[in-house]
Amino acid sequence: MEYPSPKNQIPVFFEDTSVAFASKSDTKLRKTYWLFSLMNQARVVNLGTFFIKLALKLNLPIKNLIRVTIFEQFCGGETINGCDPTIKMLGKSGIGTILDYSVEGEDKETSFEATAAEILKTIDKAATSETIPFSVFKITGVGSSELLEKIQRNAVLSEEEKISYALLKQRVEKLCLRAHEKNVRIFIDAEESWIQGVIDDIAYEMMQRFNKDKAIVYNTYQLYRHETLEALKSAYLSARQRGYILGGKLVRGAYMEKERLRARENEYFNPIHISKEATDTDYNLAIDFCLDHIEHVSICLGTHNEYSSQYCALKMKKSQIATDDDRIWFAQLLGMSDNITYNLAKAGYNVAKYVPYGPIDAVLPYLIRRAEENTSIAGQSSREFLLVKNELKRRGIGSL
Ligand SMILES: Cc1cc2nc3c(=O)[nH]c(=O)nc-3n(C[C@H](O)[C@H](O)[C@H](O)COP(=O)(O)OP(=O)(O)OC[C@H]3O[C@@H](n4cnc5c(N)ncnc54)[C@H](O)[C@@H]3O)c2cc1C
C-alpha cells in the first residue's frame, strides 16, 4: 500500500488483524471466513440471490437461514432493541453505532410516514445512549424519489404532488427538529445526481436552522462527482456568510454504475470522475479543505479506504488536532473493514459503524449489495476475505 508520507509519521495502521477481530471468538471467526469465502464466488452469489428472492416470493421458510448467515454479518437486528447486543459489543471497543433503518423500495405516503416515525425512534435512542453519536436517514425514505426528480428538473407539479412535497419537507423538518432538541447529530445520506440537487437544498435549509452553535445536521458529499469539491467549498462560504456550522459526511459515492448508464442513455455529460484516481484525489482534497477550516466545519469520513483514513489521521497530527476531537469522525459499515474501525478506535480516534436494521425481507436489497461487493473481482479475493483468512492464520486455526 502507498502511504501518505514516510511510514514512521503515520499515526495509525490497519494491518493488525488481532485488533480488528479481537471481539470474534474462534468459532465466530470461522463462520465469518466461511461466509466471505462463499461470497467471494460470483457464481454462488448470483445463484444465491436468485434462490433467496424466489424462496421469499414463494414463502419458503428461509428467513432463519438468512438471519444466521448474511444478516448476522451485516445487520444489527430486526428492530432497534434487537440491535442492543451489537451496540454493546461495539461500545466495549470504543466504537459508536449509527442506527440505519435500511428498509428500501417503499413508495407510499403511509410508508414514508412509518419510516419517519421509526427514524424519530432512532434519534430518541441516540439521545439516551453514550455510544450512538449520530442518527441518519435518506430523503427517499420519507418521500418519493420520482417527485424529487420532477422538482429537480423544474417540471410542473400536480396539486397532489405539491401536497406530497409539503409532507416530505414536514417530515424532514420534524426529524431535524427532534435531533436538534435532543442534541443528536443527524446525517442526510446522499443519493443519485438527478435528485441530489433538491436534497442539497433541503439539507442547507435545515443546517441554517439547526447548526447555529454546532453541527447537528450533516449533508453528504459524494466526491466521485466532478463538481462536489467545489460545491463543498461554496457550501462552506455560504455557511460562513449565514452564520452556521457546516456539517459534512464525506463519501466517494455509491451509484457509479447507475449514474454512468443514465448519462449514456440520456446523452448528457457523465457527472462521475473519469477515473478512480480522480475520485481519490478529490476525496483527499476535501479532507484537506475541511481540516483547514475545522473551526467552522464538522466532518465524518464515511469510507473503507485505508489511504484516506490514514491521510486524515496524519493531517490531524500535523495540524495538532487531538485524535478525539469531536468535530472529526470516521465511519464504516457493520461487518466490513473492521481492521480500519477497530484500529482507529484503539488509537483514540472517533469512529462508528453504520448498523443497518429492519425486517429481513425489507433489508434484503441492502444485503444483496453487500454480498455483490464482496465477490472476487477478476480472480482477486475480496479484501474482507483476505483479512479474515490472515487472522485465522495468525491464530493458527483452520477454517473448519
Ligand atoms: C459510513 C458510510 C456512509 C456512507 N454514506 C453514503 C451516502 O450517503 N451516499 C453514497 O452515495 N454513498 C455512501 N457510502 C458509500 C460510499 O459512497 C462508497 O460507495 C463506499 O464506501 C466505497 O468507497 P470507499 O471510500 O469506502 O472505498 P474505495 O474502495 O477506495 O472506493 C470505491 C469507490 O470509489 C469510486 N470509484 C471506483 N471506481 C471508480 C472509477 N473508475 N471512477 C471514478 N470513481 C470510482 C466509487 O465511488 C466507489 O464506490 C457510505 C459509506 C460508508 C462507509
Tab-separated table of C-alpha atoms and ligand atoms in Angstrom:
chain	number	residue	atom	x	y	z
A	1	MET	CA	0.000	0.000	0.000
A	2	GLU	CA	1.120	3.513	-0.722
A	3	TYR	CA	1.478	5.634	2.404
A	4	PRO	CA	0.730	9.328	2.551
A	5	SER	CA	4.225	10.147	3.888
A	6	PRO	CA	7.195	8.364	5.460
A	7	LYS	CA	5.873	5.362	7.361
A	8	ASN	CA	7.248	6.466	10.732
A	9	GLN	CA	4.943	9.504	10.735
A	10	ILE	CA	1.670	7.634	10.230
A	11	PRO	CA	-0.287	7.679	13.498
A	12	VAL	CA	-2.415	4.585	12.837
A	13	PHE	CA	-2.030	1.304	10.954
A	14	PHE	CA	-4.657	-1.085	9.747
A	15	GLU	CA	-2.752	-4.333	9.207
A	16	ASP	CA	-3.291	-5.557	12.761
A	17	THR	CA	-5.996	-8.189	12.352
A	18	SER	CA	-5.624	-9.217	16.022
A	19	VAL	CA	-7.171	-5.850	16.944
A	20	ALA	CA	-9.700	-5.956	14.089
A	21	PHE	CA	-11.149	-9.315	15.121
A	22	ALA	CA	-10.499	-9.241	18.883
A	23	SER	CA	-14.230	-9.346	19.600
A	24	LYS	CA	-14.718	-12.511	17.496
A	25	SER	CA	-14.282	-15.958	19.061
A	26	ASP	CA	-12.551	-18.666	17.005
A	27	THR	CA	-15.941	-20.170	16.168
A	28	LYS	CA	-17.367	-16.828	15.063
A	29	LEU	CA	-14.267	-16.081	13.013
A	30	ARG	CA	-14.517	-19.458	11.241
A	31	LYS	CA	-18.138	-18.712	10.438
A	32	THR	CA	-17.187	-15.289	9.044
A	33	TYR	CA	-14.498	-16.963	6.937
A	34	TRP	CA	-16.978	-19.476	5.591
A	35	LEU	CA	-19.435	-16.681	4.701
A	36	PHE	CA	-16.847	-14.492	2.963
A	37	SER	CA	-15.436	-17.471	1.080
A	38	LEU	CA	-18.935	-18.157	-0.275
A	39	MET	CA	-19.482	-14.507	-1.169
A	40	ASN	CA	-16.089	-14.465	-2.811
A	41	GLN	CA	-17.503	-16.652	-5.594
A	42	ALA	CA	-19.569	-14.650	-8.067
A	43	ARG	CA	-21.480	-17.725	-9.239
A	44	VAL	CA	-22.561	-18.594	-5.695
A	45	VAL	CA	-23.700	-15.004	-5.085
A	46	ASN	CA	-25.693	-14.897	-8.342
A	47	LEU	CA	-27.365	-18.234	-7.740
A	48	GLY	CA	-27.891	-17.500	-4.035
A	49	THR	CA	-29.504	-14.145	-4.792
A	50	PHE	CA	-31.837	-15.744	-7.322
A	51	PHE	CA	-32.941	-18.530	-4.963
A	52	ILE	CA	-33.368	-16.266	-1.951
A	53	LYS	CA	-35.643	-13.917	-3.913
A	54	LEU	CA	-37.612	-16.870	-5.274
A	55	ALA	CA	-37.918	-18.566	-1.887
A	56	LEU	CA	-39.158	-15.366	-0.231
A	57	LYS	CA	-41.723	-14.919	-3.003
A	58	LEU	CA	-42.923	-18.487	-2.530
A	59	ASN	CA	-42.994	-18.019	1.246
A	60	LEU	CA	-40.486	-20.835	1.787
A	61	PRO	CA	-39.018	-20.837	5.310
A	62	ILE	CA	-35.558	-19.455	4.578
A	63	LYS	CA	-35.572	-16.381	6.802
A	64	ASN	CA	-33.778	-18.237	9.571
A	65	LEU	CA	-31.032	-19.266	7.197
A	66	ILE	CA	-30.600	-15.642	6.077
A	67	ARG	CA	-30.703	-14.493	9.706
A	68	VAL	CA	-27.860	-16.725	10.905
A	69	THR	CA	-25.664	-16.032	7.882
A	70	ILE	CA	-25.524	-12.820	5.895
A	71	PHE	CA	-27.991	-10.863	8.073
A	72	GLU	CA	-25.968	-11.553	11.213
A	73	GLN	CA	-22.787	-10.381	9.460
A	74	PHE	CA	-24.105	-7.082	8.086
A	75	CYS	CA	-27.148	-6.095	10.194
A	76	GLY	CA	-27.670	-5.283	13.843
A	77	GLY	CA	-31.149	-6.792	14.189
A	78	GLU	CA	-34.727	-6.520	13.015
A	79	THR	CA	-35.685	-3.780	15.470
A	80	ILE	CA	-33.930	-1.007	17.385
A	81	ASN	CA	-33.914	-3.023	20.604
A	82	GLY	CA	-32.760	-6.064	18.652
A	83	CYS	CA	-29.570	-4.079	17.914
A	84	ASP	CA	-28.703	-3.715	21.618
A	85	PRO	CA	-26.179	-6.589	21.710
A	86	THR	CA	-24.366	-5.113	18.677
A	87	ILE	CA	-24.385	-1.608	20.170
A	88	LYS	CA	-22.947	-3.011	23.394
A	89	MET	CA	-20.348	-5.131	21.624
A	90	LEU	CA	-19.111	-2.154	19.559
A	91	GLY	CA	-19.223	0.162	22.576
A	92	LYS	CA	-16.882	-2.158	24.508
A	93	SER	CA	-14.197	-1.441	21.910
A	94	GLY	CA	-14.853	2.297	21.964
A	95	ILE	CA	-16.833	2.212	18.694
A	96	GLY	CA	-20.048	4.153	18.195
A	97	THR	CA	-23.210	2.919	16.486
A	98	ILE	CA	-25.227	4.755	13.848
A	99	LEU	CA	-28.607	3.042	13.610
A	100	ASP	CA	-29.555	2.880	9.939
A	101	TYR	CA	-33.155	1.882	9.268
A	102	SER	CA	-32.490	0.139	5.979
A	103	VAL	CA	-35.926	-0.557	4.583
A	104	GLU	CA	-35.915	0.202	0.847
A	105	GLY	CA	-38.285	0.488	-2.063
A	106	GLU	CA	-41.418	1.520	-0.167
A	107	ASP	CA	-43.134	4.233	-2.182
A	108	LYS	CA	-46.374	5.228	-0.453
A	109	GLU	CA	-47.247	8.120	1.862
A	110	THR	CA	-48.111	5.659	4.644
A	111	SER	CA	-44.691	4.001	4.323
A	112	PHE	CA	-42.915	7.380	4.327
A	113	GLU	CA	-44.796	8.293	7.481
A	114	ALA	CA	-43.902	4.973	9.114
A	115	THR	CA	-40.220	5.386	8.167
A	116	ALA	CA	-40.121	8.915	9.600
A	117	ALA	CA	-41.677	7.605	12.836
A	118	GLU	CA	-39.013	4.892	13.018
A	119	ILE	CA	-36.187	7.401	12.467
A	120	LEU	CA	-37.587	9.546	15.271
A	121	LYS	CA	-37.190	6.484	17.486
A	122	THR	CA	-33.531	6.133	16.452
A	123	ILE	CA	-32.975	9.775	17.413
A	124	ASP	CA	-34.596	9.165	20.795
A	125	LYS	CA	-32.473	6.074	21.258
A	126	ALA	CA	-29.300	8.024	20.409
A	127	ALA	CA	-30.246	10.703	22.939
A	128	THR	CA	-30.220	8.152	25.744
A	129	SER	CA	-27.097	6.275	24.699
A	130	GLU	CA	-23.480	7.283	25.132
A	131	THR	CA	-22.351	5.159	22.228
A	132	ILE	CA	-24.709	6.386	19.486
A	133	PRO	CA	-23.053	9.564	18.184
A	134	PHE	CA	-25.257	10.149	15.096
A	135	SER	CA	-28.579	9.284	13.539
A	136	VAL	CA	-29.148	9.017	9.805
A	137	PHE	CA	-31.820	8.969	7.134
A	138	LYS	CA	-32.356	9.069	3.402
A	139	ILE	CA	-34.693	11.702	1.972
A	140	THR	CA	-36.151	8.991	-0.313
A	141	GLY	CA	-37.110	7.070	2.819
A	142	VAL	CA	-39.538	9.849	3.749
A	143	GLY	CA	-40.679	10.996	0.297
A	144	SER	CA	-40.955	9.958	-3.315
A	145	SER	CA	-37.849	9.714	-5.454
A	146	GLU	CA	-39.922	10.370	-8.605
A	147	LEU	CA	-41.273	13.546	-7.095
A	148	LEU	CA	-37.786	14.776	-6.165
A	149	GLU	CA	-36.675	14.154	-9.721
A	150	LYS	CA	-39.572	16.181	-11.117
A	151	ILE	CA	-38.735	19.057	-8.801
A	152	GLN	CA	-35.072	18.963	-9.782
A	153	ARG	CA	-35.923	19.255	-13.471
A	154	ASN	CA	-38.452	22.026	-12.777
A	155	ALA	CA	-41.428	20.005	-14.032
A	156	VAL	CA	-44.917	21.305	-13.281
A	157	LEU	CA	-46.342	19.556	-10.220
A	158	SER	CA	-49.950	18.434	-9.831
A	159	GLU	CA	-51.856	19.566	-6.721
A	160	GLU	CA	-51.387	16.109	-5.254
A	161	GLU	CA	-47.629	16.271	-5.848
A	162	LYS	CA	-47.432	19.686	-4.228
A	163	ILE	CA	-49.066	18.221	-1.138
A	164	SER	CA	-46.686	15.247	-1.182
A	165	TYR	CA	-43.695	17.574	-1.333
A	166	ALA	CA	-45.020	19.656	1.546
A	167	LEU	CA	-45.423	16.427	3.537
A	168	LEU	CA	-41.883	15.322	2.668
A	169	LYS	CA	-40.477	18.616	3.903
A	170	GLN	CA	-42.562	18.463	7.069
A	171	ARG	CA	-41.145	15.019	7.831
A	172	VAL	CA	-37.565	16.192	7.280
A	173	GLU	CA	-38.165	19.238	9.477
A	174	LYS	CA	-39.635	17.071	12.204
A	175	LEU	CA	-36.585	14.789	12.160
A	176	CYS	CA	-34.074	17.639	12.227
A	177	LEU	CA	-36.035	19.497	14.891
A	178	ARG	CA	-36.127	16.406	17.117
A	179	ALA	CA	-32.392	15.872	16.524
A	180	HIS	CA	-31.745	19.491	17.499
A	181	GLU	CA	-33.945	19.318	20.593
A	182	LYS	CA	-32.210	16.143	21.741
A	183	ASN	CA	-28.727	17.310	20.746
A	184	VAL	CA	-28.252	14.323	18.425
A	185	ARG	CA	-26.344	14.847	15.191
A	186	ILE	CA	-28.108	13.654	12.057
A	187	PHE	CA	-26.752	12.677	8.633
A	188	ILE	CA	-28.744	13.185	5.459
A	189	ASP	CA	-27.454	10.496	3.090
A	190	ALA	CA	-26.534	11.421	-0.497
A	191	GLU	CA	-28.348	9.750	-3.394
A	192	GLU	CA	-28.470	9.908	-7.213
A	193	SER	CA	-27.382	13.090	-9.009
A	194	TRP	CA	-30.849	13.578	-10.580
A	195	ILE	CA	-32.350	14.148	-7.122
A	196	GLN	CA	-29.304	15.291	-5.145
A	197	GLY	CA	-29.835	18.972	-6.053
A	198	VAL	CA	-33.150	19.018	-4.188
A	199	ILE	CA	-31.651	17.016	-1.302
A	200	ASP	CA	-28.837	19.593	-1.031
A	201	ASP	CA	-31.331	22.478	-0.940
A	202	ILE	CA	-33.291	20.815	1.852
A	203	ALA	CA	-30.110	19.964	3.766
A	204	TYR	CA	-28.834	23.573	3.631
A	205	GLU	CA	-32.195	24.887	4.788
A	206	MET	CA	-32.020	22.519	7.767
A	207	MET	CA	-28.396	23.393	8.536
A	208	GLN	CA	-29.201	27.080	8.523
A	209	ARG	CA	-31.967	26.461	11.059
A	210	PHE	CA	-30.260	23.984	13.338
A	211	ASN	CA	-26.463	24.406	13.062
A	212	LYS	CA	-26.075	27.815	14.688
A	213	ASP	CA	-23.957	26.617	17.623
A	214	LYS	CA	-22.686	23.245	16.418
A	215	ALA	CA	-23.206	20.886	13.532
A	216	ILE	CA	-26.426	18.968	14.137
A	217	VAL	CA	-27.442	18.398	10.505
A	218	TYR	CA	-24.831	16.957	8.127
A	219	ASN	CA	-25.175	16.894	4.354
A	220	THR	CA	-23.302	14.181	2.425
A	221	TYR	CA	-20.676	14.991	-0.218
A	222	GLN	CA	-20.006	12.406	-2.946
A	223	LEU	CA	-16.501	13.100	-4.128
A	224	TYR	CA	-16.866	10.819	-7.171
A	225	ARG	CA	-18.713	13.694	-8.843
A	226	HIS	CA	-16.703	16.329	-10.747
A	227	GLU	CA	-18.466	19.217	-9.105
A	228	THR	CA	-18.625	18.108	-5.473
A	229	LEU	CA	-15.321	19.510	-4.208
A	230	GLU	CA	-16.275	22.987	-5.449
A	231	ALA	CA	-19.802	22.520	-4.063
A	232	LEU	CA	-18.312	21.704	-0.654
A	233	LYS	CA	-16.205	24.861	-0.735
A	234	SER	CA	-19.207	27.000	-1.749
A	235	ALA	CA	-21.283	25.383	0.998
A	236	TYR	CA	-18.602	26.393	3.477
A	237	LEU	CA	-18.595	30.012	2.256
A	238	SER	CA	-22.356	30.156	2.356
A	239	ALA	CA	-22.402	28.734	5.903
A	240	ARG	CA	-19.873	31.363	6.991
A	241	GLN	CA	-21.923	34.182	5.420
A	242	ARG	CA	-25.128	32.936	7.023
A	243	GLY	CA	-23.539	32.208	10.377
A	244	TYR	CA	-23.837	28.474	10.808
A	245	ILE	CA	-21.514	25.483	11.120
A	246	LEU	CA	-21.197	23.223	8.088
A	247	GLY	CA	-21.748	19.520	8.776
A	248	GLY	CA	-20.343	17.233	6.082
A	249	LYS	CA	-20.185	13.475	5.645
A	250	LEU	CA	-17.522	12.795	3.035
A	251	VAL	CA	-18.044	9.713	0.853
A	252	ARG	CA	-16.852	8.659	-2.572
A	253	GLY	CA	-20.329	7.711	-3.791
A	254	ALA	CA	-22.380	4.562	-4.192
A	255	TYR	CA	-24.221	4.928	-7.505
A	256	MET	CA	-21.411	4.999	-10.068
A	257	GLU	CA	-22.772	2.387	-12.486
A	258	LYS	CA	-26.305	3.751	-12.350
A	259	GLU	CA	-25.011	7.289	-12.973
A	260	ARG	CA	-22.895	6.254	-15.939
A	261	LEU	CA	-25.683	4.249	-17.506
A	262	ARG	CA	-28.224	7.028	-17.233
A	263	ALA	CA	-25.810	9.635	-18.575
A	264	ARG	CA	-25.074	7.384	-21.553
A	265	GLU	CA	-28.726	6.595	-22.232
A	266	ASN	CA	-29.821	10.208	-21.997
A	267	GLU	CA	-26.703	11.579	-23.696
A	268	TYR	CA	-25.600	14.032	-21.058
A	269	PHE	CA	-22.168	14.566	-19.545
A	270	ASN	CA	-21.381	11.830	-17.026
A	271	PRO	CA	-21.203	13.543	-13.612
A	272	ILE	CA	-18.756	10.913	-12.283
A	273	HIS	CA	-14.987	11.368	-12.465
A	274	ILE	CA	-13.213	9.680	-15.332
A	275	SER	CA	-11.042	7.537	-13.019
A	276	LYS	CA	-10.780	6.183	-9.502
A	277	GLU	CA	-7.602	8.264	-9.062
A	278	ALA	CA	-9.523	11.467	-9.777
A	279	THR	CA	-12.137	10.488	-7.190
A	280	ASP	CA	-9.418	9.677	-4.646
A	281	THR	CA	-7.673	12.995	-5.272
A	282	ASP	CA	-10.868	14.973	-4.697
A	283	TYR	CA	-11.693	12.930	-1.603
A	284	ASN	CA	-8.338	13.707	-0.028
A	285	LEU	CA	-8.545	17.365	-1.090
A	286	ALA	CA	-11.936	17.529	0.619
A	287	ILE	CA	-10.303	16.230	3.810
A	288	ASP	CA	-7.631	18.948	3.453
A	289	PHE	CA	-10.217	21.659	2.958
A	290	CYS	CA	-12.355	20.610	5.920
A	291	LEU	CA	-9.426	20.214	8.305
A	292	ASP	CA	-8.031	23.588	7.197
A	293	HIS	CA	-11.390	25.158	8.124
A	294	ILE	CA	-12.204	22.964	11.098
A	295	GLU	CA	-13.227	25.940	13.271
A	296	HIS	CA	-16.429	26.135	11.220
A	297	VAL	CA	-16.815	22.630	9.818
A	298	SER	CA	-17.552	19.229	11.353
A	299	ILE	CA	-16.959	16.082	9.339
A	300	CYS	CA	-17.409	12.355	9.218
A	301	LEU	CA	-15.362	10.298	6.780
A	302	GLY	CA	-17.685	7.533	5.548
A	303	THR	CA	-15.042	5.364	3.936
A	304	HIS	CA	-13.380	1.958	3.841
A	305	ASN	CA	-10.335	3.433	2.143
A	306	GLU	CA	-7.199	2.907	4.209
A	307	TYR	CA	-5.164	5.590	2.472
A	308	SER	CA	-7.785	8.329	3.020
A	309	SER	CA	-8.263	7.292	6.645
A	310	GLN	CA	-4.522	7.453	7.263
A	311	TYR	CA	-4.276	10.665	5.288
A	312	CYS	CA	-6.828	12.279	7.585
A	313	ALA	CA	-5.153	10.906	10.730
A	314	LEU	CA	-1.782	12.246	9.579
A	315	LYS	CA	-3.175	15.645	8.647
A	316	MET	CA	-4.856	15.851	12.079
A	317	LYS	CA	-1.498	15.124	13.693
A	318	LYS	CA	0.304	17.736	11.582
A	319	SER	CA	-2.427	20.306	12.338
A	320	GLN	CA	-2.197	19.451	16.045
A	321	ILE	CA	-5.815	18.388	16.201
A	322	ALA	CA	-6.498	15.905	19.019
A	323	THR	CA	-7.326	12.379	17.853
A	324	ASP	CA	-10.631	12.526	19.744
A	325	ASP	CA	-11.682	15.993	18.534
A	326	ASP	CA	-15.463	15.664	18.360
A	327	ARG	CA	-15.621	17.571	15.066
A	328	ILE	CA	-13.921	14.708	13.243
A	329	TRP	CA	-15.365	11.211	12.971
A	330	PHE	CA	-14.712	8.136	10.864
A	331	ALA	CA	-17.393	5.588	9.946
A	332	GLN	CA	-17.590	2.196	8.255
A	333	LEU	CA	-20.399	-0.277	7.618
A	334	LEU	CA	-21.058	-3.081	10.098
A	335	GLY	CA	-19.350	-6.294	9.001
A	336	MET	CA	-16.837	-4.509	6.773
A	337	SER	CA	-13.368	-3.024	7.224
A	338	ASP	CA	-13.137	-3.964	10.889
A	339	ASN	CA	-9.378	-3.552	10.509
A	340	ILE	CA	-9.929	0.193	9.973
A	341	THR	CA	-12.659	0.667	12.586
A	342	TYR	CA	-11.067	-1.245	15.452
A	343	ASN	CA	-7.547	0.077	14.845
A	344	LEU	CA	-8.820	3.675	14.668
A	345	ALA	CA	-10.734	3.177	17.917
A	346	LYS	CA	-7.705	1.651	19.610
A	347	ALA	CA	-5.585	4.638	18.534
A	348	GLY	CA	-8.127	7.005	20.150
A	349	TYR	CA	-9.994	8.341	17.100
A	350	ASN	CA	-13.758	8.872	16.995
A	351	VAL	CA	-15.157	6.044	14.951
A	352	ALA	CA	-18.565	4.468	14.437
A	353	LYS	CA	-20.278	1.742	12.456
A	354	TYR	CA	-23.395	2.215	10.356
A	355	VAL	CA	-25.588	-0.535	11.837
A	356	PRO	CA	-28.374	-1.334	9.368
A	357	TYR	CA	-31.513	-2.895	10.785
A	358	GLY	CA	-35.037	-3.804	9.737
A	359	PRO	CA	-37.194	-6.836	8.912
A	360	ILE	CA	-35.217	-9.443	6.948
A	361	ASP	CA	-37.169	-9.262	3.679
A	362	ALA	CA	-37.067	-5.452	3.765
A	363	VAL	CA	-33.272	-5.234	4.181
A	364	LEU	CA	-32.632	-7.898	1.554
A	365	PRO	CA	-31.649	-5.433	-1.234
A	366	TYR	CA	-29.028	-3.998	1.166
A	367	LEU	CA	-27.709	-7.495	1.963
A	368	ILE	CA	-27.505	-8.437	-1.714
A	369	ARG	CA	-25.451	-5.298	-2.420
A	370	ARG	CA	-23.019	-6.238	0.376
A	371	ALA	CA	-22.707	-9.791	-0.995
A	372	GLU	CA	-22.040	-8.480	-4.512
A	373	GLU	CA	-19.458	-6.041	-3.199
A	374	ASN	CA	-17.579	-8.927	-1.586
A	375	THR	CA	-17.328	-11.187	-4.614
A	376	SER	CA	-13.899	-11.651	-6.149
A	377	ILE	CA	-13.132	-9.226	-8.952
A	378	ALA	CA	-11.057	-10.548	-11.876
A	379	GLY	CA	-9.948	-13.531	-9.792
A	380	GLN	CA	-8.769	-11.404	-6.873
A	381	SER	CA	-10.225	-12.297	-3.493
A	382	SER	CA	-12.186	-9.583	-1.752
A	383	ARG	CA	-10.276	-7.598	0.840
A	384	GLU	CA	-12.555	-8.701	3.678
A	385	PHE	CA	-11.997	-12.353	2.803
A	386	LEU	CA	-8.217	-11.918	2.888
A	387	LEU	CA	-8.335	-10.122	6.236
A	388	VAL	CA	-10.308	-12.929	7.872
A	389	LYS	CA	-8.005	-15.500	6.278
A	390	ASN	CA	-4.954	-13.695	7.680
A	391	GLU	CA	-6.427	-13.646	11.158
A	392	LEU	CA	-7.234	-17.370	11.051
A	393	LYS	CA	-3.643	-17.976	10.039
A	394	ARG	CA	-2.326	-15.695	12.801
A	395	ARG	CA	-4.382	-17.592	15.405
A	396	GLY	CA	-3.081	-20.843	13.976
A	397	ILE	CA	-6.538	-22.288	13.488
A	398	GLY	CA	-8.066	-23.914	10.428
A	399	SER	CA	-11.081	-22.652	8.592
A	400	LEU	CA	-13.357	-25.590	9.502
B	1	LIG	C1	-20.416	5.157	6.820
B	1	LIG	C2	-20.687	5.249	5.347
B	1	LIG	C3	-21.711	6.074	4.882
B	1	LIG	C4	-21.986	6.166	3.514
B	1	LIG	N1	-22.968	7.005	3.070
B	1	LIG	C5	-23.178	7.144	1.743
B	1	LIG	C6	-24.126	8.073	1.231
B	1	LIG	O1	-24.827	8.752	1.982
B	1	LIG	N2	-24.265	8.176	-0.120
B	1	LIG	C7	-23.494	7.440	-1.004
B	1	LIG	O2	-23.628	7.614	-2.216
B	1	LIG	N3	-22.599	6.553	-0.536
B	1	LIG	C8	-22.419	6.383	0.797
B	1	LIG	N4	-21.490	5.489	1.232
B	1	LIG	C9	-20.819	4.579	0.273
B	1	LIG	C10	-19.589	5.232	-0.326
B	1	LIG	O3	-20.006	6.299	-1.145
B	1	LIG	C11	-18.751	4.275	-1.174
B	1	LIG	O4	-19.527	3.716	-2.201
B	1	LIG	C12	-18.112	3.131	-0.437
B	1	LIG	O5	-17.807	3.462	0.880
B	1	LIG	C13	-16.833	2.732	-1.171
B	1	LIG	O6	-15.897	3.801	-1.194
B	1	LIG	P1	-14.684	3.879	-0.177
B	1	LIG	O7	-14.254	5.269	0.021
B	1	LIG	O8	-15.092	3.168	1.048
B	1	LIG	O9	-13.549	2.968	-0.774
B	1	LIG	P2	-12.795	2.730	-2.135
B	1	LIG	O10	-12.868	1.249	-2.322
B	1	LIG	O11	-11.466	3.356	-2.081
B	1	LIG	O12	-13.588	3.447	-3.289
B	1	LIG	C14	-14.566	2.841	-4.064
B	1	LIG	C15	-15.364	3.999	-4.617
B	1	LIG	O13	-14.539	4.796	-5.485
B	1	LIG	C16	-15.314	5.319	-6.557
B	1	LIG	N5	-14.792	4.741	-7.813
B	1	LIG	C17	-14.460	3.444	-8.029
B	1	LIG	N6	-14.034	3.276	-9.298
B	1	LIG	C18	-14.097	4.483	-9.893
B	1	LIG	C19	-13.817	4.955	-11.219
B	1	LIG	N7	-13.369	4.122	-12.153
B	1	LIG	N8	-14.004	6.253	-11.488
B	1	LIG	C20	-14.445	7.115	-10.534
B	1	LIG	N9	-14.724	6.738	-9.277
B	1	LIG	C21	-14.564	5.441	-8.954
B	1	LIG	C22	-16.754	4.851	-6.292
B	1	LIG	O14	-17.376	5.867	-5.558
B	1	LIG	C23	-16.577	3.609	-5.447
B	1	LIG	O15	-17.693	3.336	-4.633
B	1	LIG	C24	-21.203	5.392	2.594
B	1	LIG	C25	-20.177	4.586	3.063
B	1	LIG	C26	-19.903	4.496	4.415
B	1	LIG	C27	-18.798	3.615	4.879
